[in-house]
Amino acid sequence: MDGDLRDLFGQSIAVFASLAGPEHVVESANPAFFATIGEERARTGLPLVELVPELAGQGFIGLLDEVHRSGEPYTGRDVRIVLGTGPTAREAFFDFTYEPRRDGDGTVVGIRVIGVETTQVKHAQLLMAEHRALLEQIARQAPLAEVLDGMARCIENLAPQELLVSVLLADPDGLHLRHGAAPSLPAFYNEAIDGIATGEGVGSCGTAAHRREPVIVTDIGTDPFWDDFRELAQRAGLAACWSTPILARDGSLLGTFAMYHRTPRVPRDSDFALIRVFAGTAALAIERHHSEQAQRAAEQRAESAMAELAKAVRAEQELRTEAEQRAAAAAELADQMRAAAAAHAPAPHPEGCQLGGAAGCTAPAEIKLADSWGDSAWGCTSHTEEALIHVRSAFIASEELGGLAAYRDR
């Protein structure tokens, strides 16, 4: 039976192993099993816990013990497992079954392990869920920094190997790139590249922005694009950088989306798919942000125009009120002048000029003058003209000068 199973699963992507005894010694396994745990551990004749010691703390050995003791099979769906340790550790998901193996007497003598890795399906489900959450953030107009930071963390969490995500935003003129989001990069690195120019040979991001196409640098230590930034990247522990321009629907530059790695790396098809999905999401978020900014600016301009209009209306009302007050004052003065003229109408007409002052004037009185204080006098042509000049100005300037009476009696 085990031989049939080995034939069945020998070239399959399904994982198969035959374990013997209560120690779960690996008797045989297919290439997919050894590829899963690591080719360097492709050996038989050892207990599974010695071959893959990291399983001990994840509950799998305990499940094997229970199946061996009870004789009941166990099936798990989308079970998470961490394989390897330290920087090489990777997260995986499996559908698997532990089936007891029995001898002719029905005694359990071992366990068959049959499994199928579902990591890609699980990651695709997580990717869809995270992508939907990001789209919901954009739809409810969450701040751009919040959306980009969440996107970066999402990608870093979904990636099977450690990576660090950076999003740079293009200035309106497209000539410089500004910090957008990079939650896992060192602060000194983010500060150093904030404001870098776009251009050929300006690292991965500056070049990608300039070319409007992806720039894949698999080894920062040797790539000429990084000549001016190599020391900075080494201080930050960065060895590879894949950068993709973020473009608007009209082709204009919105920014760049970059994936950094701690070791030199060549991207796989799954990496390119992840880049395309999230570069498009970033473009949507940034365009939405620009649209909201333009709308707010238009609203502010409209509010400012309304305020200026209201100010102009108030000024016009104030001028109209002032004009009405001046018209009322002029009407009042005219009434006073008419009243004064009426009051002096009955006064007798002297023969001589009364405006000659103390020296007197013998010229005939031809014109009668009157002011608003009730004074009146007759004068000759020359003194009347002089009085009109002096009395009018004196009267307007100050009542203390005495008006026409003071002029007449000077």
Short mmCIF file of C-alpha atoms in Angstrom, two decimals:
data_model
loop_
_atom_site.label_atom_id
_atom_site.label_comp_id
_atom_site.label_asym_id
_atom_site.label_seq_id
_atom_site.Cartn_x
_atom_site.Cartn_y
_atom_site.Cartn_z
CA MET A 1 0.00 0.00 0.00
CA ASP A 2 2.78 2.47 0.90
CA GLY A 3 4.42 1.68 -2.42
CA ASP A 4 1.21 2.54 -4.24
CA LEU A 5 0.99 5.82 -2.35
CA ARG A 6 4.59 6.68 -3.18
CA ASP A 7 3.85 5.99 -6.84
CA LEU A 8 0.72 8.12 -6.61
CA PHE A 9 2.34 11.09 -4.86
CA GLY A 10 5.91 10.72 -6.13
CA GLN A 11 5.75 13.57 -8.70
CA SER A 12 2.74 15.37 -7.24
CA ILE A 13 2.66 18.80 -5.67
CA ALA A 14 0.84 17.02 -2.84
CA VAL A 15 3.00 16.32 0.21
CA PHE A 16 3.34 12.70 1.32
CA ALA A 17 5.31 11.07 4.11
CA SER A 18 5.12 7.70 5.84
CA LEU A 19 5.95 7.79 9.55
CA ALA A 20 6.69 4.75 11.71
CA GLY A 21 6.16 4.05 15.39
CA PRO A 22 5.31 6.35 18.28
CA GLU A 23 8.42 8.43 17.53
CA HIS A 24 7.09 9.18 14.03
CA VAL A 25 10.26 8.17 12.24
CA VAL A 26 10.26 9.28 8.60
CA GLU A 27 10.44 6.04 6.60
CA SER A 28 9.75 7.57 3.19
CA ALA A 29 8.52 10.80 1.63
CA ASN A 30 7.99 12.27 -1.82
CA PRO A 31 10.09 15.12 -3.29
CA ALA A 32 7.33 17.64 -2.53
CA PHE A 33 7.63 16.85 1.20
CA PHE A 34 11.37 17.43 1.21
CA ALA A 35 11.00 20.57 -0.92
CA THR A 36 8.53 21.88 1.66
CA ILE A 37 10.73 21.30 4.71
CA GLY A 38 13.93 22.22 2.83
CA GLU A 39 16.12 20.12 0.56
CA GLU A 40 18.96 20.33 3.07
CA ARG A 41 16.80 18.20 5.39
CA ALA A 42 15.93 15.55 2.78
CA ARG A 43 16.71 12.49 4.93
CA THR A 44 14.85 9.44 6.22
CA GLY A 45 15.33 7.32 9.31
CA LEU A 46 14.94 10.22 11.75
CA PRO A 47 11.98 11.14 13.94
CA LEU A 48 10.02 13.98 12.37
CA VAL A 49 10.64 16.24 15.39
CA GLU A 50 14.40 15.88 14.87
CA LEU A 51 14.15 16.45 11.14
CA VAL A 52 11.84 19.47 11.51
CA PRO A 53 12.29 20.65 15.13
CA GLU A 54 10.22 23.84 14.67
CA LEU A 55 7.09 21.66 14.44
CA ALA A 56 7.32 20.80 18.16
CA GLY A 57 6.04 24.17 19.31
CA GLN A 58 3.21 24.37 16.78
CA GLY A 59 1.06 21.44 17.89
CA PHE A 60 1.72 19.08 14.98
CA ILE A 61 3.69 16.47 16.96
CA GLY A 62 0.95 16.41 19.59
CA LEU A 63 -1.64 15.72 16.89
CA LEU A 64 0.48 12.84 15.56
CA ASP A 65 0.73 11.41 19.07
CA GLU A 66 -3.05 11.55 19.43
CA VAL A 67 -3.70 9.85 16.06
CA HIS A 68 -1.18 7.09 16.94
CA ARG A 69 -2.78 6.56 20.34
CA SER A 70 -6.44 6.71 19.29
CA GLY A 71 -6.22 5.22 15.83
CA GLU A 72 -8.54 7.94 14.57
CA PRO A 73 -7.54 9.98 11.51
CA TYR A 74 -7.25 13.77 11.72
CA THR A 75 -7.90 16.34 8.98
CA GLY A 76 -6.92 19.99 9.05
CA ARG A 77 -7.93 22.77 6.68
CA ASP A 78 -5.87 25.87 5.90
CA VAL A 79 -3.62 25.13 8.86
CA ARG A 80 -0.84 27.66 9.37
CA ILE A 81 2.69 26.40 9.78
CA VAL A 82 6.01 28.23 10.08
CA LEU A 83 8.87 26.39 8.42
CA GLY A 84 12.47 27.27 9.14
CA THR A 85 13.79 29.70 11.71
CA GLY A 86 15.28 33.16 11.79
CA PRO A 87 15.56 35.15 8.54
CA THR A 88 14.81 32.06 6.44
CA ALA A 89 11.53 31.25 8.18
CA ARG A 90 8.43 31.26 5.99
CA GLU A 91 4.72 31.06 6.65
CA ALA A 92 2.72 28.37 4.83
CA PHE A 93 -0.80 26.94 4.90
CA PHE A 94 -1.84 23.33 4.30
CA ASP A 95 -4.84 21.07 3.97
CA PHE A 96 -3.62 17.76 5.40
CA THR A 97 -4.70 14.41 6.77
CA TYR A 98 -3.03 12.14 9.32
CA GLU A 99 -4.10 8.52 8.61
CA PRO A 100 -3.14 5.71 10.98
CA ARG A 101 -1.24 2.75 9.46
CA ARG A 102 -2.10 -0.67 10.89
CA ASP A 103 -0.50 -4.08 10.77
CA GLY A 104 -2.32 -7.34 10.08
CA ASP A 105 -3.67 -7.39 13.65
CA GLY A 106 -5.08 -3.88 13.35
CA THR A 107 -2.47 -2.35 15.62
CA VAL A 108 -1.39 1.19 14.71
CA VAL A 109 2.23 1.02 13.60
CA GLY A 110 2.60 4.42 11.98
CA ILE A 111 0.93 7.37 10.28
CA ARG A 112 0.60 8.50 6.70
CA VAL A 113 0.79 12.25 6.21
CA ILE A 114 -0.94 13.54 3.08
CA GLY A 115 -1.23 17.26 2.46
CA VAL A 116 -1.65 19.98 -0.14
CA GLU A 117 -0.13 23.41 0.31
CA THR A 118 -2.77 26.15 0.14
CA THR A 119 -0.45 29.08 0.85
CA GLN A 120 -1.03 30.82 -2.48
CA VAL A 121 -4.81 30.43 -2.17
CA LYS A 122 -4.73 31.66 1.43
CA HIS A 123 -2.53 34.62 0.52
CA ALA A 124 -4.82 35.42 -2.41
CA GLN A 125 -7.80 35.42 -0.04
CA LEU A 126 -5.94 37.64 2.41
CA LEU A 127 -4.84 39.87 -0.46
CA MET A 128 -8.42 40.25 -1.67
CA ALA A 129 -9.64 41.03 1.84
CA GLU A 130 -6.89 43.61 2.45
CA HIS A 131 -7.41 45.12 -1.00
CA ARG A 132 -11.14 45.45 -0.36
CA ALA A 133 -10.41 47.13 2.98
CA LEU A 134 -8.10 49.62 1.26
CA LEU A 135 -10.74 50.40 -1.36
CA GLU A 136 -13.26 51.00 1.43
CA GLN A 137 -10.79 53.39 3.08
CA ILE A 138 -10.43 55.30 -0.17
CA ALA A 139 -14.21 55.38 -0.66
CA ARG A 140 -14.79 56.88 2.78
CA GLN A 141 -12.11 59.50 2.07
CA ALA A 142 -9.62 58.36 4.70
CA PRO A 143 -6.46 60.53 4.83
CA LEU A 144 -3.96 59.61 2.12
CA ALA A 145 -1.17 58.98 4.64
CA GLU A 146 -3.40 56.48 6.47
CA VAL A 147 -4.28 54.62 3.25
CA LEU A 148 -0.67 54.43 2.02
CA ASP A 149 0.68 53.37 5.41
CA GLY A 150 -1.98 50.64 5.67
CA MET A 151 -1.20 49.47 2.15
CA ALA A 152 2.53 49.24 2.89
CA ARG A 153 1.97 47.24 6.08
CA CYS A 154 -0.48 44.95 4.28
CA ILE A 155 2.05 44.07 1.58
CA GLU A 156 4.82 43.52 4.13
CA ASN A 157 2.56 41.17 6.11
CA LEU A 158 1.42 39.22 3.03
CA ALA A 159 4.86 38.70 1.54
CA PRO A 160 6.29 35.20 2.14
CA GLN A 161 9.76 36.71 2.69
CA GLU A 162 10.76 39.90 4.47
CA LEU A 163 10.38 43.03 2.39
CA LEU A 164 10.04 46.72 3.11
CA VAL A 165 7.63 48.93 1.19
CA SER A 166 8.06 52.60 0.31
CA VAL A 167 5.71 55.01 -1.45
CA LEU A 168 7.03 58.36 -2.70
CA LEU A 169 4.72 61.12 -3.96
CA ALA A 170 5.58 63.30 -6.95
CA ASP A 171 5.62 67.09 -6.68
CA PRO A 172 3.12 68.83 -9.01
CA ASP A 173 5.94 69.54 -11.49
CA GLY A 174 7.03 65.88 -11.45
CA LEU A 175 10.65 66.83 -10.80
CA HIS A 176 10.98 65.66 -7.19
CA LEU A 177 9.65 62.83 -5.00
CA ARG A 178 8.42 63.32 -1.43
CA HIS A 179 7.94 60.85 1.42
CA GLY A 180 4.52 59.19 1.33
CA ALA A 181 4.74 56.02 3.42
CA ALA A 182 7.50 53.64 4.53
CA PRO A 183 6.57 52.18 7.94
CA SER A 184 9.49 49.73 8.13
CA LEU A 185 12.35 51.76 6.66
CA PRO A 186 14.65 53.63 9.09
CA ALA A 187 13.73 57.26 9.74
CA PHE A 188 17.17 58.48 8.64
CA TYR A 189 16.71 56.76 5.29
CA ASN A 190 13.25 58.27 4.72
CA GLU A 191 14.57 61.72 5.59
CA ALA A 192 17.55 61.34 3.24
CA ILE A 193 15.48 60.41 0.16
CA ASP A 194 12.64 62.86 0.85
CA GLY A 195 12.78 65.33 -2.03
CA ILE A 196 15.10 63.39 -4.34
CA ALA A 197 15.05 64.46 -7.97
CA THR A 198 13.58 62.34 -10.73
CA GLY A 199 16.15 61.47 -13.36
CA GLU A 200 18.20 58.78 -15.03
CA GLY A 201 20.46 56.97 -12.58
CA VAL A 202 18.87 58.49 -9.43
CA GLY A 203 18.44 55.19 -7.59
CA SER A 204 15.57 52.88 -8.47
CA CYS A 205 12.74 55.33 -7.69
CA GLY A 206 14.18 58.44 -9.32
CA THR A 207 14.92 56.45 -12.47
CA ALA A 208 11.51 54.72 -12.52
CA ALA A 209 9.79 58.10 -12.16
CA HIS A 210 11.91 59.55 -14.97
CA ARG A 211 11.40 56.62 -17.34
CA ARG A 212 7.73 56.06 -16.41
CA GLU A 213 8.48 52.31 -16.28
CA PRO A 214 9.53 49.76 -13.62
CA VAL A 215 13.19 49.65 -12.62
CA ILE A 216 14.36 46.37 -11.06
CA VAL A 217 17.64 46.57 -9.15
CA THR A 218 18.47 43.09 -7.87
CA ASP A 219 21.77 44.05 -6.19
CA ILE A 220 22.20 47.58 -4.85
CA GLY A 221 25.84 46.81 -4.05
CA THR A 222 26.82 46.68 -7.73
CA ASP A 223 24.15 48.59 -9.67
CA PRO A 224 25.35 51.97 -11.07
CA PHE A 225 21.93 53.55 -10.43
CA TRP A 226 22.82 53.42 -6.73
CA ASP A 227 26.28 54.95 -6.89
CA ASP A 228 25.15 58.10 -5.03
CA PHE A 229 23.00 56.19 -2.52
CA ARG A 230 24.91 52.94 -1.96
CA GLU A 231 26.38 53.92 1.39
CA LEU A 232 22.97 55.10 2.60
CA ALA A 233 21.36 51.81 1.53
CA GLN A 234 24.08 49.81 3.27
CA ARG A 235 23.49 51.74 6.51
CA ALA A 236 19.79 50.87 6.23
CA GLY A 237 20.53 47.21 5.49
CA LEU A 238 19.02 47.27 1.98
CA ALA A 239 20.34 45.04 -0.80
CA ALA A 240 17.66 45.11 -3.55
CA CYS A 241 15.02 47.59 -4.69
CA TRP A 242 12.24 47.13 -7.24
CA SER A 243 10.51 50.39 -8.06
CA THR A 244 7.38 50.98 -10.15
CA PRO A 245 6.04 54.41 -11.20
CA ILE A 246 2.54 55.26 -10.01
CA LEU A 247 0.76 56.86 -12.96
CA ALA A 248 -2.54 58.71 -13.24
CA ARG A 249 -5.14 57.76 -15.83
CA ASP A 250 -3.81 60.51 -18.11
CA GLY A 251 -0.26 59.18 -17.79
CA SER A 252 1.03 61.91 -15.47
CA LEU A 253 3.37 60.94 -12.64
CA LEU A 254 1.83 60.50 -9.18
CA GLY A 255 4.74 58.85 -7.40
CA THR A 256 6.65 55.58 -7.06
CA PHE A 257 5.99 52.27 -5.32
CA ALA A 258 9.09 50.38 -4.17
CA MET A 259 9.85 47.02 -2.59
CA TYR A 260 13.16 46.71 -0.72
CA HIS A 261 14.87 43.46 0.30
CA ARG A 262 17.61 42.69 2.80
CA THR A 263 19.39 40.37 0.36
CA PRO A 264 19.90 40.57 -3.43
CA ARG A 265 16.76 39.20 -5.07
CA VAL A 266 15.19 38.69 -8.48
CA PRO A 267 11.40 39.19 -8.57
CA ARG A 268 9.06 36.31 -9.37
CA ASP A 269 5.78 36.42 -11.25
CA SER A 270 3.88 36.61 -7.96
CA ASP A 271 5.94 39.67 -6.99
CA PHE A 272 5.04 41.43 -10.24
CA ALA A 273 1.36 40.60 -9.69
CA LEU A 274 1.51 42.08 -6.19
CA ILE A 275 3.22 45.21 -7.53
CA ARG A 276 0.59 45.72 -10.24
CA VAL A 277 -2.31 45.35 -7.80
CA PHE A 278 -1.00 47.78 -5.23
CA ALA A 279 0.52 50.29 -7.65
CA GLY A 280 -2.97 50.60 -9.13
CA THR A 281 -4.50 50.95 -5.67
CA ALA A 282 -1.97 53.64 -4.76
CA ALA A 283 -2.79 55.50 -7.98
CA LEU A 284 -6.49 55.42 -7.10
CA ALA A 285 -5.82 56.72 -3.59
CA ILE A 286 -3.49 59.52 -4.75
CA GLU A 287 -5.82 60.64 -7.56
CA ARG A 288 -8.72 60.69 -5.11
CA HIS A 289 -6.59 62.78 -2.74
CA HIS A 290 -5.70 65.25 -5.51
CA SER A 291 -9.37 65.52 -6.47
CA GLU A 292 -10.36 66.22 -2.88
CA GLN A 293 -7.61 68.84 -2.58
CA ALA A 294 -8.81 70.56 -5.77
CA GLN A 295 -12.39 70.51 -4.50
CA ARG A 296 -11.37 71.99 -1.14
CA ALA A 297 -9.33 74.69 -2.92
CA ALA A 298 -12.33 75.55 -5.12
CA GLU A 299 -14.57 75.73 -2.08
CA GLN A 300 -12.08 78.00 -0.30
CA ARG A 301 -11.90 80.26 -3.35
CA ALA A 302 -15.70 80.41 -3.47
CA GLU A 303 -15.85 81.23 0.24
CA SER A 304 -13.20 83.93 -0.22
CA ALA A 305 -15.12 85.42 -3.17
CA MET A 306 -18.33 85.46 -1.12
CA ALA A 307 -16.50 87.17 1.74
CA GLU A 308 -15.11 89.81 -0.64
CA LEU A 309 -18.57 90.34 -2.12
CA ALA A 310 -20.07 90.76 1.35
CA LYS A 311 -17.30 93.23 2.19
CA ALA A 312 -18.02 95.22 -0.98
CA VAL A 313 -21.75 95.26 -0.21
CA ARG A 314 -21.06 96.55 3.32
CA ALA A 315 -18.75 99.26 1.95
CA GLU A 316 -21.39 100.29 -0.61
CA GLN A 317 -24.00 100.47 2.14
CA GLU A 318 -21.68 102.59 4.30
CA LEU A 319 -21.00 104.98 1.38
CA ARG A 320 -24.73 105.25 0.67
CA THR A 321 -25.43 106.01 4.33
CA GLU A 322 -22.67 108.63 4.38
CA ALA A 323 -24.03 110.22 1.18
CA GLU A 324 -27.52 110.32 2.64
CA GLN A 325 -26.18 111.95 5.80
CA ARG A 326 -24.32 114.57 3.75
CA ALA A 327 -27.43 115.23 1.67
CA ALA A 328 -29.46 115.67 4.84
CA ALA A 329 -26.86 118.09 6.25
CA ALA A 330 -26.84 120.07 2.99
CA ALA A 331 -30.63 120.24 3.01
CA GLU A 332 -30.59 121.42 6.61
CA LEU A 333 -28.03 124.13 5.76
CA ALA A 334 -30.13 125.23 2.77
CA ASP A 335 -33.17 125.46 5.03
CA GLN A 336 -31.19 127.60 7.47
CA MET A 337 -30.03 129.87 4.65
CA ARG A 338 -33.54 130.26 3.35
CA ALA A 339 -34.81 131.02 6.86
CA ALA A 340 -32.07 133.62 7.38
CA ALA A 341 -32.82 135.26 4.04
CA ALA A 342 -36.50 135.41 4.89
CA ALA A 343 -35.73 136.92 8.28
CA HIS A 344 -33.66 139.72 6.74
CA ALA A 345 -35.94 140.47 3.83
CA PRO A 346 -37.86 143.25 5.66
CA ALA A 347 -34.68 145.15 6.70
CA PRO A 348 -34.48 148.64 5.08
CA HIS A 349 -32.15 149.24 2.13
CA PRO A 350 -29.30 151.60 3.20
CA GLU A 351 -27.90 154.03 0.69
CA GLY A 352 -24.22 153.43 1.43
CA CYS A 353 -22.08 150.30 1.62
CA GLN A 354 -22.10 148.71 5.10
CA LEU A 355 -19.09 146.43 4.43
CA GLY A 356 -16.34 149.05 4.43
CA GLY A 357 -15.38 148.36 8.01
CA ALA A 358 -14.28 151.10 10.48
CA ALA A 359 -12.93 153.21 7.62
CA GLY A 360 -16.36 153.16 5.99
CA CYS A 361 -17.28 153.08 2.33
CA THR A 362 -19.20 155.76 0.43
CA ALA A 363 -20.03 153.54 -2.53
CA PRO A 364 -23.71 152.86 -3.01
CA ALA A 365 -25.15 149.68 -1.43
CA GLU A 366 -26.18 147.38 -4.27
CA ILE A 367 -26.10 143.80 -2.90
CA LYS A 368 -27.51 142.37 0.33
CA LEU A 369 -25.66 139.52 2.11
CA ALA A 370 -26.91 137.28 4.88
CA ASP A 371 -25.41 134.34 6.78
CA SER A 372 -26.95 131.42 8.64
CA TRP A 373 -26.41 133.07 12.03
CA GLY A 374 -28.97 135.79 11.31
CA ASP A 375 -26.60 138.59 10.36
CA SER A 376 -27.14 140.62 7.18
CA ALA A 377 -25.59 143.66 5.46
CA TRP A 378 -25.67 145.65 2.23
CA GLY A 379 -22.52 146.34 0.30
CA CYS A 380 -21.01 147.65 -2.83
CA THR A 381 -19.84 145.31 -5.56
CA SER A 382 -16.19 145.19 -4.51
CA HIS A 383 -16.80 144.77 -0.76
CA THR A 384 -19.54 142.22 -1.38
CA GLU A 385 -17.12 140.16 -3.46
CA GLU A 386 -14.47 140.47 -0.73
CA ALA A 387 -17.00 139.52 1.95
CA LEU A 388 -18.11 136.45 0.02
CA ILE A 389 -14.52 135.25 -0.04
CA HIS A 390 -13.56 135.98 3.58
CA VAL A 391 -16.80 135.44 5.37
CA ARG A 392 -17.56 132.18 3.57
CA SER A 393 -14.15 130.72 4.39
CA ALA A 394 -14.17 132.07 7.95
CA PHE A 395 -17.70 130.83 8.49
CA ILE A 396 -16.86 127.39 7.23
CA ALA A 397 -13.61 127.16 9.19
CA SER A 398 -14.78 128.30 12.63
CA GLU A 399 -17.74 129.97 14.27
CA GLU A 400 -15.35 131.69 16.68
CA LEU A 401 -14.42 134.17 13.92
CA GLY A 402 -17.83 135.79 14.22
CA GLY A 403 -19.09 135.40 10.69
CA LEU A 404 -20.45 138.36 8.69
CA ALA A 405 -20.94 140.62 11.74
CA ALA A 406 -17.26 140.44 12.62
CA TYR A 407 -16.31 141.20 9.05
CA ARG A 408 -18.70 144.11 8.81
CA ASP A 409 -17.52 145.69 12.07
CA ARG A 410 -13.80 145.11 11.59
#
